[in-house]
PDB file of C-alpha atoms in Angstrom:
ATOM      1  CA  MET D 422       6.002  11.684  14.633  1.00 90.00           C
ATOM      2  CA  SER D 423       2.889   9.969  13.085  1.00 96.00           C
ATOM      3  CA  TYR D 424       0.489   7.260  13.698  1.00 98.00           C
ATOM      4  CA  ILE D 425       1.578   5.270  10.938  1.00 98.00           C
ATOM      5  CA  SER D 426       5.240   5.857  12.083  1.00 98.00           C
ATOM      6  CA  GLN D 427       4.295   5.093  15.490  1.00 98.00           C
ATOM      7  CA  TYR D 428       2.329   1.846  14.906  1.00 98.00           C
ATOM      8  CA  ILE D 429       5.696   1.015  12.703  1.00 98.00           C
ATOM      9  CA  GLN D 430       7.763   1.471  15.335  1.00 98.00           C
ATOM     10  CA  SER D 431       6.059  -0.492  17.266  1.00 98.00           C
ATOM     11  CA  ILE D 432       5.394  -3.421  15.690  1.00 98.00           C
ATOM     12  CA  ASN D 433       9.084  -3.307  14.638  1.00 98.00           C
ATOM     13  CA  SER D 434      10.524  -3.044  18.419  1.00 98.00           C
ATOM     14  CA  SER D 435       8.847  -6.598  18.685  1.00 96.00           C
ATOM     15  CA  ASP D 436      10.841  -8.174  16.146  1.00 96.00           C
ATOM     16  CA  ARG D 437       8.476  -8.272  13.216  1.00 98.00           C
ATOM     17  CA  LYS D 438       8.688  -7.107  10.314  1.00 98.00           C
ATOM     18  CA  ILE D 439       4.951  -4.981   9.141  1.00 98.00           C
ATOM     19  CA  PHE D 440       3.233  -6.993   6.867  1.00 98.00           C
ATOM     20  CA  THR D 441       0.944  -4.582   4.241  1.00 98.00           C
ATOM     21  CA  THR D 442      -1.611  -5.952   2.229  1.00 97.00           C
ATOM     22  CA  PHE D 443      -3.766  -3.998  -0.408  1.00 94.00           C
ATOM     23  CA  LEU D 444      -7.031  -4.811  -2.145  1.00 94.00           C
ATOM     24  CA  THR D 445      -8.741  -2.167  -4.987  1.00 93.00           C
ATOM     25  CA  THR D 446     -11.766  -1.176  -3.037  1.00 94.00           C
ATOM     26  CA  GLY D 447     -14.762  -2.794  -3.866  1.00 94.00           C
ATOM     27  CA  PHE D 448     -13.171  -6.404  -4.409  1.00 93.00           C
ATOM     28  CA  PRO D 449     -14.488  -9.208  -5.773  1.00 92.00           C
ATOM     29  CA  GLU D 450     -17.556  -7.880  -4.324  1.00 91.00           C
ATOM     30  CA  LYS D 451     -18.837  -4.697  -3.596  1.00 93.00           C
ATOM     31  CA  GLU D 452     -21.291  -5.841  -1.009  1.00 95.00           C
ATOM     32  CA  LYS D 453     -18.705  -7.794   0.830  1.00 95.00           C
ATOM     33  CA  PHE D 454     -15.711  -5.661   0.551  1.00 96.00           C
ATOM     34  CA  VAL D 455     -15.247  -4.258   4.107  1.00 98.00           C
ATOM     35  CA  GLU D 456     -16.034  -8.309   5.265  1.00 98.00           C
ATOM     36  CA  THR D 457     -13.424  -9.081   3.524  1.00 97.00           C
ATOM     37  CA  ALA D 458     -10.835  -6.647   4.579  1.00 98.00           C
ATOM     38  CA  VAL D 459     -10.949  -7.346   8.119  1.00 98.00           C
ATOM     39  CA  GLU D 460     -10.710 -10.790   7.762  1.00 98.00           C
ATOM     40  CA  ILE D 461      -7.599 -10.365   6.276  1.00 98.00           C
ATOM     41  CA  LEU D 462      -6.828  -7.830   9.216  1.00 98.00           C
ATOM     42  CA  ASN D 463      -7.776 -10.578  12.032  1.00 98.00           C
ATOM     43  CA  ALA D 464      -5.513 -13.077   9.806  1.00 98.00           C
ATOM     44  CA  GLY D 465      -2.573 -11.263  10.355  1.00 98.00           C
ATOM     45  CA  ALA D 466      -2.222  -7.599   7.737  1.00 98.00           C
ATOM     46  CA  ASP D 467      -0.809  -5.113   9.880  1.00 98.00           C
ATOM     47  CA  ILE D 468      -2.110  -2.135   7.370  1.00 98.00           C
ATOM     48  CA  PHE D 469      -4.124  -2.265   4.864  1.00 98.00           C
ATOM     49  CA  GLU D 470      -4.286  -0.439   1.858  1.00 97.00           C
ATOM     50  CA  LEU D 471      -7.660   0.607  -0.322  1.00 97.00           C
ATOM     51  CA  GLY D 472      -6.792   1.432  -3.929  1.00 94.00           C
ATOM     52  CA  ILE D 473      -8.972   3.781  -5.690  1.00 94.00           C
ATOM     53  CA  PRO D 474      -9.921   2.683  -8.608  1.00 90.00           C
ATOM     54  CA  PHE D 475      -8.960   4.190 -11.798  1.00 82.00           C
ATOM     55  CA  SER D 476      -9.228   3.617 -15.571  1.00 77.00           C
ATOM     56  CA  ASP D 477      -5.283   4.147 -16.068  1.00 70.00           C
ATOM     57  CA  PRO D 478      -3.208   2.848 -12.857  1.00 58.00           C
ATOM     58  CA  VAL D 479       0.229   3.201 -14.752  1.00 58.00           C
ATOM     59  CA  ALA D 480       1.795   1.488 -11.842  1.00 53.00           C
ATOM     60  CA  ASP D 481       0.293  -1.585 -11.745  1.00 57.00           C
ATOM     61  CA  GLY D 482       0.279  -4.315 -13.253  1.00 64.00           C
ATOM     62  CA  SER D 483      -2.427  -7.162 -14.993  1.00 75.00           C
ATOM     63  CA  VAL D 484      -3.613  -8.199 -11.925  1.00 78.00           C
ATOM     64  CA  ILE D 485      -4.730  -4.434 -10.496  1.00 76.00           C
ATOM     65  CA  GLN D 486      -5.765  -3.269 -13.263  1.00 79.00           C
ATOM     66  CA  SER D 487      -7.898  -5.929 -13.914  1.00 80.00           C
ATOM     67  CA  ALA D 488      -9.545  -5.685 -10.316  1.00 80.00           C
ATOM     68  CA  SER D 489      -9.791  -1.410 -11.568  1.00 75.00           C
ATOM     69  CA  GLN D 490     -11.860  -2.270 -14.035  1.00 83.00           C
ATOM     70  CA  GLN D 491     -14.073  -4.819 -12.702  1.00 82.00           C
ATOM     71  CA  VAL D 492     -14.931  -2.269  -9.678  1.00 79.00           C
ATOM     72  CA  LEU D 493     -15.773   0.542 -11.731  1.00 77.00           C
ATOM     73  CA  ALA D 494     -18.046  -1.347 -14.127  1.00 82.00           C
ATOM     74  CA  ASN D 495     -19.868  -1.472 -10.621  1.00 82.00           C
ATOM     75  CA  ASN D 496     -20.085   2.211 -10.106  1.00 87.00           C
ATOM     76  CA  VAL D 497     -17.605   2.002  -7.162  1.00 89.00           C
ATOM     77  CA  THR D 498     -16.413   5.352  -6.434  1.00 93.00           C
ATOM     78  CA  ILE D 499     -13.919   7.616  -4.355  1.00 96.00           C
ATOM     79  CA  ASN D 500     -17.152   8.020  -1.721  1.00 97.00           C
ATOM     80  CA  ASP D 501     -17.018   4.178  -1.725  1.00 96.00           C
ATOM     81  CA  VAL D 502     -13.955   4.119  -0.627  1.00 97.00           C
ATOM     82  CA  PHE D 503     -14.007   6.319   1.891  1.00 98.00           C
ATOM     83  CA  ASP D 504     -17.076   4.910   3.494  1.00 98.00           C
ATOM     84  CA  SER D 505     -15.117   1.716   3.474  1.00 98.00           C
ATOM     85  CA  ALA D 506     -12.700   3.258   5.470  1.00 98.00           C
ATOM     86  CA  TYR D 507     -15.162   4.254   7.658  1.00 98.00           C
ATOM     87  CA  LYS D 508     -16.682   1.232   8.582  1.00 98.00           C
ATOM     88  CA  ILE D 509     -12.834  -0.908   8.559  1.00 98.00           C
ATOM     89  CA  LYS D 510     -11.788   1.688  10.834  1.00 98.00           C
ATOM     90  CA  LYS D 511     -14.505   1.047  13.150  1.00 98.00           C
ATOM     91  CA  THR D 512     -13.417  -2.509  13.686  1.00 98.00           C
ATOM     92  CA  THR D 513      -9.670  -1.638  13.655  1.00 98.00           C
ATOM     93  CA  ASN D 514      -6.386   0.375  15.084  1.00 97.00           C
ATOM     94  CA  LYS D 515      -4.179  -0.831  12.361  1.00 98.00           C
ATOM     95  CA  PRO D 516      -3.797   2.155   9.813  1.00 98.00           C
ATOM     96  CA  LEU D 517      -5.517   2.402   6.867  1.00 98.00           C
ATOM     97  CA  ILE D 518      -3.751   3.777   3.444  1.00 98.00           C
ATOM     98  CA  LEU D 519      -5.638   5.232   0.301  1.00 98.00           C
ATOM     99  CA  MET D 520      -3.188   4.238  -2.772  1.00 95.00           C
ATOM    100  CA  GLY D 521      -4.635   6.059  -6.287  1.00 93.00           C
ATOM    101  CA  TYR D 522      -3.362   8.492  -8.789  1.00 92.00           C
ATOM    102  CA  ALA D 523      -3.404  12.004  -9.489  1.00 93.00           C
ATOM    103  CA  ASN D 524      -6.103  12.639 -11.807  1.00 92.00           C
ATOM    104  CA  PRO D 525      -9.499  11.278  -9.787  1.00 93.00           C
ATOM    105  CA  LEU D 526      -8.002  13.021  -6.894  1.00 94.00           C
ATOM    106  CA  PHE D 527      -7.224  16.877  -8.188  1.00 93.00           C
ATOM    107  CA  ASN D 528     -11.134  15.561 -10.110  1.00 94.00           C
ATOM    108  CA  TYR D 529     -12.461  15.526  -6.915  1.00 96.00           C
ATOM    109  CA  GLY D 530     -10.501  18.373  -5.729  1.00 96.00           C
ATOM    110  CA  THR D 531      -7.677  17.568  -3.152  1.00 96.00           C
ATOM    111  CA  LYS D 532      -8.745  19.720  -0.103  1.00 96.00           C
ATOM    112  CA  GLU D 533     -12.281  18.230  -0.269  1.00 97.00           C
ATOM    113  CA  PHE D 534     -10.369  14.742  -0.463  1.00 97.00           C
ATOM    114  CA  PHE D 535      -8.490  14.641   2.728  1.00 97.00           C
ATOM    115  CA  ARG D 536     -10.893  16.461   4.473  1.00 97.00           C
ATOM    116  CA  ARG D 537     -13.238  13.265   3.523  1.00 98.00           C
ATOM    117  CA  ALA D 538     -10.192  10.844   4.105  1.00 98.00           C
ATOM    118  CA  ALA D 539      -9.649  12.031   7.480  1.00 98.00           C
ATOM    119  CA  GLU D 540     -12.933  12.391   8.935  1.00 98.00           C
ATOM    120  CA  SER D 541     -13.237   8.524   7.364  1.00 98.00           C
ATOM    121  CA  GLY D 542     -10.119   7.569   9.579  1.00 98.00           C
ATOM    122  CA  VAL D 543      -7.978   7.031   7.154  1.00 98.00           C
ATOM    123  CA  ASP D 544      -4.082   7.715   8.231  1.00 98.00           C
ATOM    124  CA  GLY D 545      -2.186   8.067   4.790  1.00 98.00           C
ATOM    125  CA  VAL D 546      -2.185   8.246   0.931  1.00 98.00           C
ATOM    126  CA  ILE D 547      -0.235   6.985  -1.772  1.00 97.00           C
ATOM    127  CA  ILE D 548      -0.711   8.761  -5.354  1.00 95.00           C
ATOM    128  CA  PRO D 549       2.725   7.097  -6.906  1.00 92.00           C
ATOM    129  CA  ASP D 550       2.068   9.404 -10.269  1.00 92.00           C
ATOM    130  CA  ILE D 551       3.323  12.787  -7.954  1.00 93.00           C
ATOM    131  CA  PRO D 552       6.835  13.719  -8.412  1.00 90.00           C
ATOM    132  CA  LEU D 553       8.893  15.182  -5.911  1.00 92.00           C
ATOM    133  CA  GLU D 554       8.728  18.650  -7.951  1.00 92.00           C
ATOM    134  CA  GLU D 555       4.926  18.508  -7.983  1.00 93.00           C
ATOM    135  CA  TYR D 556       4.444  17.849  -4.502  1.00 94.00           C
ATOM    136  CA  ASN D 557       4.024  21.233  -3.358  1.00 93.00           C
ATOM    137  CA  THR D 558       1.617  22.396  -5.737  1.00 94.00           C
ATOM    138  CA  PHE D 559      -0.581  19.360  -5.733  1.00 94.00           C
ATOM    139  CA  PHE D 560      -0.981  18.406  -2.209  1.00 94.00           C
ATOM    140  CA  PRO D 561      -2.886  20.820  -0.357  1.00 92.00           C
ATOM    141  CA  SER D 562      -0.702  23.137   2.238  1.00 89.00           C
ATOM    142  CA  ASP D 563      -3.058  21.907   5.305  1.00 91.00           C
ATOM    143  CA  SER D 564      -3.779  17.218   4.893  1.00 93.00           C
ATOM    144  CA  ASN D 565      -5.634  16.886   8.020  1.00 95.00           C
ATOM    145  CA  GLY D 566      -2.585  14.894   9.840  1.00 95.00           C
ATOM    146  CA  ILE D 567      -2.963  12.263   6.714  1.00 97.00           C
ATOM    147  CA  ASP D 568       0.868  10.930   5.780  1.00 98.00           C
ATOM    148  CA  LYS D 569       2.074  11.747   2.469  1.00 97.00           C
ATOM    149  CA  ILE D 570       3.646   8.635   1.799  1.00 98.00           C
ATOM    150  CA  LEU D 571       6.808   8.716  -0.949  1.00 97.00           C
ATOM    151  CA  LEU D 572       8.455   5.940  -3.118  1.00 96.00           C
ATOM    152  CA  THR D 573      12.114   5.265  -4.481  1.00 96.00           C
ATOM    153  CA  THR D 574      12.232   3.051  -7.298  1.00 93.00           C
ATOM    154  CA  PRO D 575      15.406   0.481  -8.542  1.00 92.00           C
ATOM    155  CA  ALA D 576      16.196   4.018 -10.728  1.00 92.00           C
ATOM    156  CA  THR D 577      16.344   6.746  -8.225  1.00 95.00           C
ATOM    157  CA  LYS D 578      20.054   7.774  -7.995  1.00 95.00           C
ATOM    158  CA  SER D 579      21.109   7.913  -4.675  1.00 96.00           C
ATOM    159  CA  GLU D 580      20.954  12.123  -3.986  1.00 96.00           C
ATOM    160  CA  ARG D 581      16.677  11.419  -4.671  1.00 97.00           C
ATOM    161  CA  ILE D 582      16.595   8.700  -2.352  1.00 97.00           C
ATOM    162  CA  LYS D 583      17.647  11.129   0.236  1.00 96.00           C
ATOM    163  CA  GLU D 584      15.273  13.908  -1.181  1.00 97.00           C
ATOM    164  CA  VAL D 585      12.753  11.249  -0.895  1.00 97.00           C
ATOM    165  CA  ASP D 586      13.291   9.988   2.976  1.00 98.00           C
ATOM    166  CA  GLN D 587      12.891  13.947   3.905  1.00 97.00           C
ATOM    167  CA  LYS D 588      10.112  14.647   2.644  1.00 96.00           C
ATOM    168  CA  SER D 589       7.981  11.138   2.790  1.00 97.00           C
ATOM    169  CA  GLU D 590       5.789  10.795   5.912  1.00 97.00           C
ATOM    170  CA  GLY D 591       4.886   7.694   7.557  1.00 98.00           C
ATOM    171  CA  PHE D 592       7.442   5.594   5.848  1.00 98.00           C
ATOM    172  CA  VAL D 593       9.145   5.017   2.096  1.00 98.00           C
ATOM    173  CA  TYR D 594       7.592   2.568  -0.095  1.00 97.00           C
ATOM    174  CA  CYS D 595      10.414   1.038  -1.836  1.00 96.00           C
ATOM    175  CA  VAL D 596       9.840  -0.542  -5.314  1.00 93.00           C
ATOM    176  CA  SER D 597      12.021  -3.209  -5.415  1.00 89.00           C
ATOM    177  CA  VAL D 598      11.818  -3.760  -8.824  1.00 80.00           C
ATOM    178  CA  LYS D 599      11.305  -2.356 -12.677  1.00 69.00           C
ATOM    179  CA  GLY D 600       7.900  -2.053 -14.022  1.00 53.00           C
ATOM    180  CA  THR D 601       4.331  -2.872 -12.705  1.00 46.00           C
ATOM    181  CA  THR D 602       3.133  -4.629  -9.754  1.00 47.00           C
ATOM    182  CA  GLY D 603       2.500  -8.299  -9.883  1.00 45.00           C
ATOM    183  CA  GLY D 604       5.686  -9.564 -11.440  1.00 49.00           C
ATOM    184  CA  LYS D 605       6.567 -13.651 -10.761  1.00 54.00           C
ATOM    185  CA  ASN D 606       9.508 -15.101  -9.684  1.00 52.00           C
ATOM    186  CA  VAL D 607      11.628 -11.737  -9.227  1.00 57.00           C
ATOM    187  CA  PHE D 608      13.713 -11.715  -6.273  1.00 60.00           C
ATOM    188  CA  LEU D 609      16.909 -11.903  -7.642  1.00 67.00           C
ATOM    189  CA  ASP D 610      20.335 -10.759  -5.983  1.00 79.00           C
ATOM    190  CA  GLU D 611      20.282  -8.359  -7.373  1.00 84.00           C
ATOM    191  CA  VAL D 612      17.187  -6.924  -6.421  1.00 87.00           C
ATOM    192  CA  VAL D 613      17.493  -7.950  -2.723  1.00 91.00           C
ATOM    193  CA  GLN D 614      20.602  -5.869  -3.483  1.00 91.00           C
ATOM    194  CA  ASN D 615      19.320  -2.460  -4.353  1.00 91.00           C
ATOM    195  CA  VAL D 616      16.682  -2.706  -1.688  1.00 94.00           C
ATOM    196  CA  LYS D 617      19.417  -3.620   0.397  1.00 95.00           C
ATOM    197  CA  ASN D 618      20.881  -0.034  -0.794  1.00 95.00           C
ATOM    198  CA  THR D 619      18.506   1.420  -0.522  1.00 97.00           C
ATOM    199  CA  TYR D 620      17.548   1.183   2.879  1.00 98.00           C
ATOM    200  CA  LYS D 621      21.018   2.274   3.722  1.00 97.00           C
ATOM    201  CA  GLN D 622      20.299   5.553   2.656  1.00 97.00           C
ATOM    202  CA  ILE D 623      17.320   5.889   4.633  1.00 97.00           C
ATOM    203  CA  SER D 624      17.621   7.262   8.069  1.00 97.00           C
ATOM    204  CA  ARG D 625      14.175   9.771   8.830  1.00 98.00           C
ATOM    205  CA  ASN D 626      11.653   7.065   7.764  1.00 98.00           C
ATOM    206  CA  LYS D 627      10.500   3.220   8.086  1.00 98.00           C
ATOM    207  CA  MET D 628      10.513   1.651   4.554  1.00 98.00           C
ATOM    208  CA  LEU D 629       8.520  -0.832   3.357  1.00 98.00           C
ATOM    209  CA  VAL D 630       8.800  -2.701   0.394  1.00 97.00           C
ATOM    210  CA  GLY D 631       6.891  -3.575  -2.838  1.00 93.00           C
ATOM    211  CA  PHE D 632       6.147  -5.037  -5.711  1.00 88.00           C
ATOM    212  CA  GLY D 633       6.344  -8.448  -7.002  1.00 85.00           C
ATOM    213  CA  ILE D 634       6.379 -10.007  -3.393  1.00 91.00           C
ATOM    214  CA  ASN D 635       4.594 -13.224  -3.918  1.00 91.00           C
ATOM    215  CA  SER D 636       5.650 -15.938  -1.268  1.00 94.00           C
ATOM    216  CA  PRO D 637       6.972 -16.203   2.335  1.00 96.00           C
ATOM    217  CA  GLN D 638      10.080 -16.900   0.500  1.00 94.00           C
ATOM    218  CA  ASP D 639      10.345 -13.857  -1.062  1.00 93.00           C
ATOM    219  CA  ILE D 640       9.803 -11.935   2.365  1.00 95.00           C
ATOM    220  CA  LYS D 641      12.577 -13.943   4.072  1.00 94.00           C
ATOM    221  CA  LYS D 642      14.879 -12.745   1.252  1.00 93.00           C
ATOM    222  CA  ILE D 643      14.674  -9.054   2.065  1.00 94.00           C
ATOM    223  CA  LYS D 644      13.065  -8.648   5.388  1.00 95.00           C
ATOM    224  CA  GLU D 645      16.165  -8.222   6.748  1.00 96.00           C
ATOM    225  CA  HIS D 646      16.923  -5.065   4.957  1.00 96.00           C
ATOM    226  CA  CYS D 647      13.427  -3.478   5.349  1.00 97.00           C
ATOM    227  CA  ASP D 648      11.127  -2.469   8.142  1.00 98.00           C
ATOM    228  CA  GLY D 649       8.066  -4.233   6.456  1.00 98.00           C
ATOM    229  CA  VAL D 650       6.446  -5.694   3.223  1.00 98.00           C
ATOM    230  CA  ILE D 651       3.385  -4.849   1.358  1.00 96.00           C
ATOM    231  CA  VAL D 652       1.852  -7.637  -1.032  1.00 95.00           C
ATOM    232  CA  ALA D 653      -1.268  -6.580  -3.178  1.00 91.00           C
ATOM    233  CA  SER D 654      -1.216  -8.987  -6.364  1.00 89.00           C
ATOM    234  CA  ALA D 655      -0.013 -11.962  -5.096  1.00 92.00           C
ATOM    235  CA  ILE D 656      -3.257 -11.629  -2.771  1.00 94.00           C
ATOM    236  CA  MET D 657      -5.708 -10.837  -5.662  1.00 91.00           C
ATOM    237  CA  ARG D 658      -4.522 -13.490  -8.017  1.00 92.00           C
ATOM    238  CA  MET D 659      -5.729 -15.784  -5.648  1.00 93.00           C
ATOM    239  CA  MET D 660      -9.260 -14.033  -5.616  1.00 91.00           C
ATOM    240  CA  GLN D 661      -9.701 -13.391  -9.338  1.00 89.00           C
ATOM    241  CA  LYS D 662      -9.947 -17.260  -9.587  1.00 87.00           C
ATOM    242  CA  GLU D 663     -13.365 -18.691 -10.384  1.00 85.00           C
ATOM    243  CA  ASN D 664     -15.069 -19.645  -7.280  1.00 89.00           C
ATOM    244  CA  TYR D 665     -12.150 -18.924  -4.775  1.00 91.00           C
ATOM    245  CA  LYS D 666     -12.240 -20.049  -1.787  1.00 95.00           C
ATOM    246  CA  ILE D 667     -11.846 -17.421   0.929  1.00 96.00           C
ATOM    247  CA  ASP D 668     -10.311 -19.092   3.658  1.00 97.00           C
ATOM    248  CA  GLU D 669      -7.845 -20.334   1.625  1.00 97.00           C
ATOM    249  CA  VAL D 670      -7.230 -16.714   0.626  1.00 97.00           C
ATOM    250  CA  LEU D 671      -6.613 -15.748   4.983  1.00 98.00           C
ATOM    251  CA  ASN D 672      -4.305 -19.116   5.174  1.00 98.00           C
ATOM    252  CA  PHE D 673      -2.184 -17.305   2.231  1.00 98.00           C
ATOM    253  CA  VAL D 674      -1.923 -14.483   4.363  1.00 98.00           C
ATOM    254  CA  SER D 675      -1.624 -16.152   7.394  1.00 98.00           C
ATOM    255  CA  GLU D 676       1.415 -17.113   6.111  1.00 98.00           C
ATOM    256  CA  LEU D 677       2.342 -14.036   4.684  1.00 98.00           C
ATOM    257  CA  SER D 678       2.197 -12.906   7.853  1.00 98.00           C
ATOM    258  CA  ALA D 679       4.408 -15.142   9.744  1.00 98.00           C
ATOM    259  CA  ALA D 680       6.956 -15.240   7.553  1.00 98.00           C
ATOM    260  CA  CYS D 681       7.189 -11.172   9.435  1.00 98.00           C
ATOM    261  CA  ASN D 682       8.243 -12.316  12.557  1.00 97.00           C
ATOM    262  CA  SER D 683      12.130 -13.283  13.629  1.00 85.00           C
TER     263      SER D 683
END
């Protein structure tokens, strides 16, 4: 069992669902990113995802797309992502996950990417545009012990869900809604039912749910049908406002985290 799997199991065994947060690396301020990430972890996040900035993040909505453009303009690179992960990991034993896309990893060199990621204390990666059929050819045979986390969507058929469950490491990422990240008011009954149906078919891994989770109320609607949640755009949207206050963001994080308790 991997470190991420063990960690999720330990949190769940204390009657709590996992609360995962995400920030695009270098957002909103490159110089303060590590400090902000640590504050968010201390405010109640169980797992932290560092987004690898990319010019065409196809799975992400306008909030994260805008953040990627902003940090790319500030010359944030993959090496900056590794440097940030290393600094964050020195402050916490909570899992760190990198989320990015195939093109930047391919250009960097996947073998070197996983070597550097391991040196930086990274525990897992999420690459949403690598399908199962390309899994073995894209990822190096030696991933330095880093979990490669796979996704399901509302369109994923039953047999495919089971294949993802068998192949994924750390957990299965259940995309709750069709489309990109950051949707609002999406947790209708059919969405909850889809999450519930997917959860029933996951047997090997834990399952975390992401996309469109905007409030503690959203978490409460789905938490009995998963092992944890992932919130990104709702937090980053607050941080994109002019003169945003970090204390308000941290209070929101704490409220989301509290909703994960039984």
